[in-house]
Amino acid sequence: MTLNPLARNNRPLIFHPRSQLSMGVCVSMRWMWIICLALVGLNTGGLRADDGYRAWLRYDPLDQVSQRQAWTSVVTGLVCREDDPSVKVALAELQMGFSGLLGIDPSVRPEVSGSGGVLIGTIDGNPEIAVRLRPEDADQIGSEGYVVRTYSNGNGKPLVMIAARSGVGVLYGAFELLRQVQTGVYPHGLDKVDQPKIGLRMLNHWDNLNRTVERGYAGFSLWEWFELPDYVSPRYHDYARLSASVGINATVLTNVNANAVILTEAYLEKVATLADVFRPYGIRVFLTARFSAPMEIGGLETADPLDPGVAAWWQAKVEEIYRHVPDFGGFLVKANSEGQPGPQDYGRSHADGANMLADALAPHGGSVMWRAFVYAAEIEMDRAMQAYAEFQPLDGTFRPNVFIQIKNGAIDFMPTEPFHPLFGAMPKTRQTLELQITQEYLGASIHLAYLAPMWKNCLDADTRVAGEGTTVAKVIAGSDADDGYLPGAIAGVANTGSNRNWTGHPMAAANWYAFGRLAWNPDLSSESVAEEWVRMTFSNDAHVVTPIREMLMESHPAVVDYMMPLGLHHIMAWDHHYGPGPWIDEGRPDWTAVYYHRANADGIGFDRTVSGSGAVSQYHPDVAGIFGDVDACPERYLLWFHHLPWNHPMASGNDLWDEMCLRYQRGVDTVGSWLEVWAGLESSIDAQQHNHVLRLLTRQERESRWWRDACLSYFQAFSKRPLPEGVGAPGHDLEYYRNLRLRYVPGTPSEQ
Ligand code: GCW
């Protein structure tokens, strides 16, 4: 079999990011490689121009000569005899990767020979693989996992094998092998057997059909709906490659604030084209379903889920979708939330609505992701308690193909939030953890905030619901055990857009990367994931890896410090959510800031203990005991659960007011310290990337002071206390900060 990925139509441009050269003009890989090496050797920074398009799949020549030689002597060819579409893209990726990393153009041959090489394929598709596997391997790789192992090939020439049960497992194995090479590993002794811990690993795009992206900060939507289905942008392939490289296996193309037009025939043809591109990469397409679609595009008088005509309409619609997309994943639904239509419009329950759609999808193998993000201003109950109150009693009433999709916390993707009490509290229902990769409340694509540590706080949180160790990660992963949780899913609201570098902030790509890696294995540490990303994106040089990894690790705590320390939440500006707005007190109460911080002359914080709103009682008693006890409550959630006097003594020895001020200052100082660190990397990082990040960090430092000054000026009016020593004085009075008005912040729905 010959497979030349460079000759395919619509091939991504990814291999030549430095220029706009298409694959067609890439005649001599060897020459290009030599030129690349020369440029790296010159190391003048200015000569190189990396626009970030390749993200972490850069495949630049390995800088360690001994490592390059070691791999070059192993990759003497690619051994593959399968025609499976996923195996083919794996092969193409390996060719592309090795061409770039090693400067070789390995040929493909059908059989293992004495000269070593990389053997790639499925267990059933190639007997040469089956004979090499260890008996225990097959049990450890499931349907999507892989074995990546180096064997001695008898005559001293090592053979690397990538084996899996499925084509997509082979693809994941290929990406794993390339990751190993990219991060500085040598071939000798390589032995990795792995499979994902969570079955469904999804991106959720909040992309509108006019290509604006709700809370999207990296340009317009990736999906060029008007050009589709005729023109198929090469970016779709590269999106799929990048996503598959971290194990993402599903994507919801459209905004949860849904438009029924996506379900019309003309759009389904476009969706089918995207699904065709994504399929070989193991990515299934889902769509958002607007609950009132039967009325809006179906001409029905009602969307009542118990109306047989409505159910029949959805059934027919689903059949139509499957004619276009045979492996369609299903629907994601935001119903009766923030003005979206839903079953409650007809006096029906969330289960009635979800089950009606689930019944339509079940015969085709599709699922419903039904969001639990519901709250209403008319309800007196603490907003943090409303989703639990609505959904928990419905446990056991949902069809097996319904997943309840729950945000990591009970309010809304705040900079820090305790885990949502629904996790583990619905043992008869599949649950999806929804994280936000896009930085709606964390500085959009302007501020550096590496989110893995925040996500880990949720994934590792011990719900205790089924005994100690019942972490959120375990709940959503589920198990086959009879008394175990049903396998669930994980979803991340995407931070990608039409910007050349995908995510706006060059460092925000780390969040796309980390989401996938943690979805694959929530047990990975944030730090190890950060390190992988830095190595793949920038360099294996310790002088680059260590400082950038440290910056990443410091970033989320720093942003929390200068925005909303000690469990403060929802004190951001109205509507666009970008800057500070602790003074917001108009409009529906649960959209104000004062509802949440409750600052007054006595103190600050939301009392959610049993003597307050009682929200702690929605957790397992052990957890409620911790959160509800002011002395046991982790400080990062203190004001989430407690209203405390300004002079409340803190662990540091400071009182609450001083501690709060010092946290704001600490955040500012941390960002300030990065400016120096980053400046020191100038000669080691591509000039374009370096300058872009430098500009953003400079703005972040300025805006961290804006947050500090605006919030402390506001809270000081209640505390009536001076700023402690070491805390910078605000440059303006409170009125100035209150009157600052930002216009046209990207991603703001009211301005789109
Ligand atoms: O965080 C809020 C956002 C809305 C979003 C909503 C949701 C898609 O401000 O823009 O709408 O959450 O998650 O549904």
XYZ file of N, CA and C in Angstrom, residues 44-196:
459
model
N 18.019 33.237 15.606
C 17.929 34.692 15.722
C 16.531 35.140 16.085
N 15.652 34.223 16.243
C 14.297 34.615 16.618
C 13.608 35.367 15.504
N 14.171 36.470 15.102
C 13.533 37.314 14.113
C 13.332 36.621 12.779
N 14.174 35.677 12.484
C 14.042 34.997 11.202
C 12.872 34.033 11.195
N 12.521 33.554 12.366
C 11.441 32.578 12.429
C 10.130 33.311 12.645
N 9.096 32.793 12.087
C 7.786 33.415 12.292
C 6.760 32.311 12.405
N 6.408 32.007 13.620
C 5.454 30.939 13.872
C 4.126 31.598 14.224
N 3.129 31.372 13.383
C 1.848 32.034 13.636
C 0.952 31.217 14.563
N 1.461 30.110 15.068
C 0.723 29.338 16.062
C -0.299 28.385 15.482
N -0.408 28.356 14.160
C -1.445 27.514 13.547
C -1.254 26.033 13.881
N -0.008 25.622 13.964
C 0.229 24.187 14.221
C -0.027 23.812 15.669
N -0.211 24.812 16.520
C -0.460 24.575 17.950
C 0.591 23.604 18.495
N 0.140 22.525 19.162
C 1.115 21.620 19.785
C 1.582 20.526 18.820
N 1.037 20.508 17.625
C 1.512 19.513 16.651
C 2.481 20.196 15.678
N 3.515 20.796 16.222
C 4.418 21.600 15.393
C 5.319 20.751 14.516
N 5.836 19.668 15.084
C 6.732 18.776 14.354
C 7.946 19.494 13.774
N 8.474 20.440 14.520
C 9.736 21.056 14.103
C 10.872 20.064 14.351
N 11.983 20.214 13.652
C 13.108 19.288 13.836
C 13.504 19.179 15.310
N 13.729 17.956 15.760
C 14.145 17.757 17.149
C 15.481 18.441 17.364
N 15.589 19.151 18.473
C 16.857 19.865 18.658
C 17.944 19.007 19.293
N 17.554 17.917 19.944
C 18.558 17.028 20.555
C 19.090 16.060 19.500
N 20.340 16.207 19.137
C 20.889 15.390 18.053
C 20.819 13.905 18.388
N 21.176 13.551 19.626
C 21.204 12.116 19.961
C 19.798 11.521 19.909
N 18.816 12.309 20.331
C 17.444 11.797 20.282
C 17.000 11.620 18.831
N 17.365 12.585 18.020
C 16.976 12.508 16.606
C 17.613 11.291 15.950
N 18.883 11.081 16.276
C 19.558 9.926 15.668
C 18.923 8.624 16.128
N 18.595 8.577 17.403
C 18.000 7.342 17.938
C 16.696 7.019 17.217
N 15.866 8.018 17.042
C 14.580 7.770 16.374
C 14.768 7.505 14.886
N 15.720 8.199 14.275
C 15.927 7.996 12.842
C 16.357 6.558 12.566
N 17.114 5.999 13.489
C 17.555 4.623 13.234
C 16.407 3.627 13.454
N 15.382 4.045 14.167
C 14.232 3.146 14.385
C 13.199 3.298 13.273
N 12.942 4.529 12.892
C 11.872 4.764 11.914
C 12.421 4.541 10.501
N 12.711 3.295 10.220
C 13.258 2.977 8.897
C 12.137 2.762 7.883
N 10.936 2.774 8.347
C 9.785 2.605 7.457
C 8.548 2.435 8.305
N 7.396 2.519 7.661
C 6.137 2.320 8.364
C 5.515 1.043 7.813
N 5.186 0.139 8.728
C 4.656 -1.147 8.286
C 3.155 -1.140 8.530
N 2.408 -1.165 7.445
C 0.961 -1.087 7.602
C 0.304 -1.733 6.396
N -0.743 -2.487 6.642
C -1.419 -3.136 5.525
C -2.927 -2.939 5.581
N -3.368 -1.971 6.380
C -4.810 -1.809 6.525
C -5.324 -0.572 5.818
N -6.556 -0.684 5.415
C -7.180 0.376 4.640
C -8.193 1.174 5.448
N -8.316 0.854 6.717
C -9.280 1.531 7.583
C -9.011 3.047 7.551
N -10.058 3.867 7.434
C -9.835 5.318 7.302
C -9.063 5.916 8.479
N -9.302 5.421 9.687
C -8.583 5.977 10.840
C -7.121 5.530 10.831
N -6.888 4.299 10.405
C -5.493 3.840 10.300
C -4.774 4.673 9.244
N -5.495 5.005 8.167
C -4.866 5.805 7.112
C -4.488 7.199 7.615
N -5.379 7.808 8.398
C -4.982 9.140 8.884
C -3.867 9.028 9.922
N -3.840 7.902 10.642
C -2.730 7.690 11.590
C -1.406 7.627 10.833
N -1.453 6.891 9.744
C -0.247 6.738 8.926
C 0.195 8.090 8.367
N -0.773 8.844 7.877
C -0.459 10.168 7.325
C 0.147 11.066 8.402
N -0.395 10.963 9.609
C 0.109 11.796 10.702
C 1.545 11.411 11.041
N 1.802 10.098 11.066
C 3.162 9.661 11.390
C 4.140 10.122 10.314
N 3.704 10.036 9.067
C 4.598 10.497 7.992
C 4.888 11.985 8.139
N 3.829 12.724 8.413
C 3.999 14.174 8.579
C 4.891 14.473 9.783
N 4.608 13.776 10.874
C 5.359 14.007 12.105
C 6.830 13.664 11.946
N 7.087 12.485 11.403
C 8.488 12.077 11.281
C 9.228 12.927 10.251
N 8.528 13.321 9.200
C 9.175 14.203 8.222
C 9.667 15.461 8.912
N 8.795 16.042 9.722
C 9.164 17.293 10.376
C 10.179 17.092 11.486
N 9.939 16.099 12.335
C 10.773 15.923 13.524
C 12.148 15.369 13.185
N 12.159 14.439 12.212
C 13.409 13.731 11.930
C 13.994 14.077 10.566
N 13.204 14.723 9.730
C 13.700 15.039 8.392
C 13.805 13.822 7.502
N 12.957 12.841 7.738
C 12.975 11.656 6.888
C 11.598 11.499 6.264
N 11.526 10.714 5.239
C 10.255 10.509 4.561
C 10.007 9.000 4.528
N 9.597 8.421 5.654
C 9.569 6.961 5.737
C 8.567 6.349 4.761
N 9.013 5.313 4.064
C 8.116 4.657 3.115
C 7.204 3.693 3.868
N 6.132 3.325 3.212
C 5.183 2.394 3.827
C 5.362 1.036 3.159
N 5.485 -0.002 3.977
C 5.583 -1.349 3.416
C 4.629 -2.268 4.157
N 4.244 -3.349 3.520
C 3.199 -4.174 4.141
C 3.714 -5.140 5.203
N 5.014 -5.452 5.192
C 5.480 -6.479 6.114
C 6.699 -6.049 6.919
N 6.783 -6.650 8.100
C 7.955 -6.396 8.943
C 9.164 -7.043 8.281
N 10.268 -6.303 8.224
C 11.483 -6.914 7.681
C 12.560 -6.796 8.755
N 13.755 -7.208 8.408
C 14.829 -7.177 9.402
C 15.296 -5.781 9.763
N 14.791 -4.777 9.034
C 15.370 -3.447 9.254
C 14.595 -2.591 10.252
N 13.705 -3.182 10.994
C 12.978 -2.406 12.004
C 11.846 -1.597 11.390
N 11.504 -0.507 12.038
C 10.419 0.328 11.531
C 9.322 0.497 12.565
N 8.219 1.059 12.105
C 7.066 1.260 12.989
C 5.917 0.430 12.437
N 5.498 -0.534 13.223
C 4.419 -1.446 12.824
C 3.108 -0.878 13.366
N 2.152 -0.678 12.454
C 0.925 0.019 12.849
C -0.290 -0.790 12.421
N -1.220 -0.977 13.311
C -2.457 -1.616 12.855
C -3.316 -2.137 13.973
N -4.395 -2.791 13.565
C -5.328 -3.338 14.550
C -5.027 -4.816 14.791
N -5.482 -5.284 15.918
C -5.197 -6.672 16.297
C -5.790 -7.635 15.269
N -7.017 -7.342 14.835
C -7.650 -8.247 13.884
C -7.172 -8.033 12.458
N -6.594 -6.883 12.196
C -6.259 -6.551 10.804
C -4.859 -6.963 10.402
N -4.057 -7.405 11.370
C -2.684 -7.710 11.001
C -2.108 -8.768 11.949
N -1.894 -9.991 11.442
C -1.384 -11.064 12.315
C -0.027 -10.730 12.924
N 0.734 -9.888 12.277
C 2.054 -9.543 12.835
C 1.899 -8.770 14.137
N 0.760 -8.131 14.265
C 0.488 -7.417 15.509
C 0.024 -8.403 16.563
N -0.926 -9.219 16.162
C -1.501 -10.172 17.118
C -0.402 -11.012 17.776
N 0.590 -11.479 17.003
C 1.611 -12.353 17.599
C 2.511 -11.612 18.591
N 2.616 -10.328 18.422
C 3.526 -9.579 19.303
C 2.872 -9.120 20.600
N 1.563 -9.111 20.629
C 0.903 -8.599 21.833
C 1.099 -9.529 23.021
N 1.122 -8.968 24.189
C 1.155 -9.780 25.406
C -0.285 -10.145 25.763
N -0.479 -11.284 26.410
C -1.858 -11.708 26.700
C -2.642 -10.641 27.462
N -1.967 -9.932 28.353
C -2.713 -8.974 29.181
C -3.058 -7.679 28.440
N -2.387 -7.448 27.303
C -2.600 -6.180 26.600
C -4.057 -5.984 26.213
N -4.623 -7.034 25.625
C -5.953 -6.899 25.040
C -6.981 -6.443 26.066
N -6.783 -6.853 27.326
C -7.761 -6.468 28.362
C -7.596 -5.016 28.786
N -6.486 -4.448 28.449
C -6.197 -3.105 28.991
C -6.401 -1.978 27.999
N -6.864 -2.328 26.805
C -6.949 -1.245 25.816
C -8.373 -0.933 25.381
N -9.344 -1.719 25.797
C -10.730 -1.416 25.450
C -10.891 -1.175 23.952
N -11.907 -0.405 23.599
C -12.152 -0.205 22.164
C -11.378 0.978 21.602
N -10.928 1.890 22.469
C -10.242 3.080 21.945
C -8.766 3.155 22.359
N -8.320 2.235 23.192
C -6.961 2.317 23.712
C -5.933 1.741 22.755
N -4.698 1.686 23.223
C -3.604 1.267 22.340
C -2.446 0.705 23.151
N -1.581 0.023 22.403
C -0.266 -0.362 22.934
C 0.757 0.358 22.053
N 1.695 1.042 22.673
C 2.813 1.624 21.915
C 4.073 1.094 22.590
N 4.786 0.246 21.882
C 5.897 -0.458 22.552
C 7.056 -0.669 21.590
N 8.250 -0.599 22.137
C 9.440 -0.899 21.337
C 9.842 -2.350 21.571
N 10.073 -3.063 20.499
C 10.533 -4.454 20.577
C 11.921 -4.525 19.968
N 12.681 -5.455 20.474
C 13.939 -5.710 19.791
C 13.599 -6.667 18.655
N 14.089 -6.365 17.488
C 13.669 -7.147 16.325
C 14.651 -8.262 15.993
N 15.239 -8.858 16.982
C 16.131 -10.005 16.724
C 17.522 -9.565 16.332
N 17.626 -8.851 15.235
C 18.955 -8.506 14.729
C 19.448 -7.153 15.241
N 18.887 -6.731 16.354
C 19.377 -5.472 16.922
C 18.614 -4.254 16.452
N 17.839 -4.370 15.420
C 17.057 -3.232 14.920
C 15.728 -3.181 15.662
N 15.484 -2.147 16.414
C 14.228 -2.139 17.156
C 13.015 -1.882 16.259
N 11.892 -2.382 16.742
C 10.633 -2.198 16.037
C 9.684 -1.520 17.018
N 9.031 -0.474 16.582
C 8.026 0.145 17.452
C 6.659 -0.307 16.952
N 5.826 -0.762 17.866
C 4.502 -1.222 17.441
C 3.420 -0.310 18.011
N 2.499 0.069 17.140
C 1.293 0.782 17.593
C 0.141 -0.154 17.284
N -0.501 -0.665 18.338
C -1.550 -1.659 18.128
C -2.799 -1.258 18.891
N -3.938 -1.594 18.329
C -5.202 -1.272 18.993
C -6.277 -2.219 18.473
N -7.412 -2.174 19.097
C -8.526 -2.977 18.584
C -9.206 -2.298 17.403
N -9.176 -0.962 17.414
C -9.920 -0.217 16.398
C -8.984 0.741 15.676
N -9.439 1.201 14.518
C -8.657 2.180 13.770
C -8.409 3.433 14.587
N -9.441 3.854 15.321
C -9.255 5.097 16.081
C -8.275 4.873 17.237
N -8.247 3.667 17.776
C -7.248 3.342 18.801
C -5.845 3.457 18.216
N -5.695 2.999 16.969
C -4.400 3.118 16.289
C -4.033 4.597 16.147
N -5.027 5.405 15.776
C -4.767 6.848 15.624
C -4.315 7.455 16.954
N -5.011 7.101 18.040
C -4.603 7.629 19.351
C -3.181 7.153 19.696
N -2.888 5.915 19.326
C -1.539 5.392 19.579
C -0.496 6.162 18.775
N -0.852 6.503 17.538
C 0.092 7.262 16.696
C 0.362 8.625 17.326
N -0.699 9.259 17.806
C -0.484 10.562 18.453
C 0.343 10.401 19.736
N 0.127 9.309 20.428
C 0.909 9.084 21.643
C 2.391 8.925 21.289
N 2.656 8.157 20.245
C 4.052 7.960 19.856
C 4.687 9.304 19.470
N 3.947 10.083 18.698
C 4.500 11.380 18.292
C 4.713 12.282 19.505
N 3.784 12.200 20.477
C 3.947 13.009 21.695
C 5.233 12.613 22.419
N 5.479 11.296 22.452
C 6.699 10.827 23.123
C 7.931 11.402 22.431
N 7.911 11.339 21.102
C 9.070 11.859 20.367
C 9.187 13.363 20.604
N 8.063 14.057 20.495
C 8.089 15.531 20.642
C 8.546 15.976 22.025
N 8.256 15.159 23.046
C 8.577 15.615 24.403
C 9.933 15.101 24.879
N 10.703 14.528 23.958
C 12.091 14.228 24.296
C 12.382 12.800 24.709
N 11.422 11.898 24.536
C 11.623 10.502 24.934
C 12.446 9.771 23.861
N 13.234 8.794 24.301
C 14.016 7.974 23.369
C 13.254 6.674 23.089
N 13.547 6.040 21.948
C 12.748 4.855 21.596
C 12.950 3.659 22.526
N 14.152 3.530 23.042
C 14.464 2.335 23.817
C 13.547 2.205 25.034
N 12.949 1.043 25.200
C 12.165 0.781 26.407
C 10.777 1.399 26.406
N 10.376 1.969 25.298
C 9.049 2.587 25.255
C 7.970 1.516 25.418
N 7.097 1.714 26.382
C 6.065 0.699 26.630
C 4.854 1.378 27.254
N 3.894 1.694 26.442
C 2.736 2.428 26.946
C 1.468 1.685 26.549
N 0.678 1.324 27.542
C -0.601 0.655 27.298
C -1.648 1.538 27.959
N -2.590 2.024 27.184
C -3.481 3.033 27.756
C -4.852 2.981 27.091
N -5.833 3.449 27.807
C -7.162 3.638 27.229
C -7.846 4.769 27.995
N -8.833 5.415 27.365
C -9.468 6.542 28.049
C -10.294 6.090 29.241
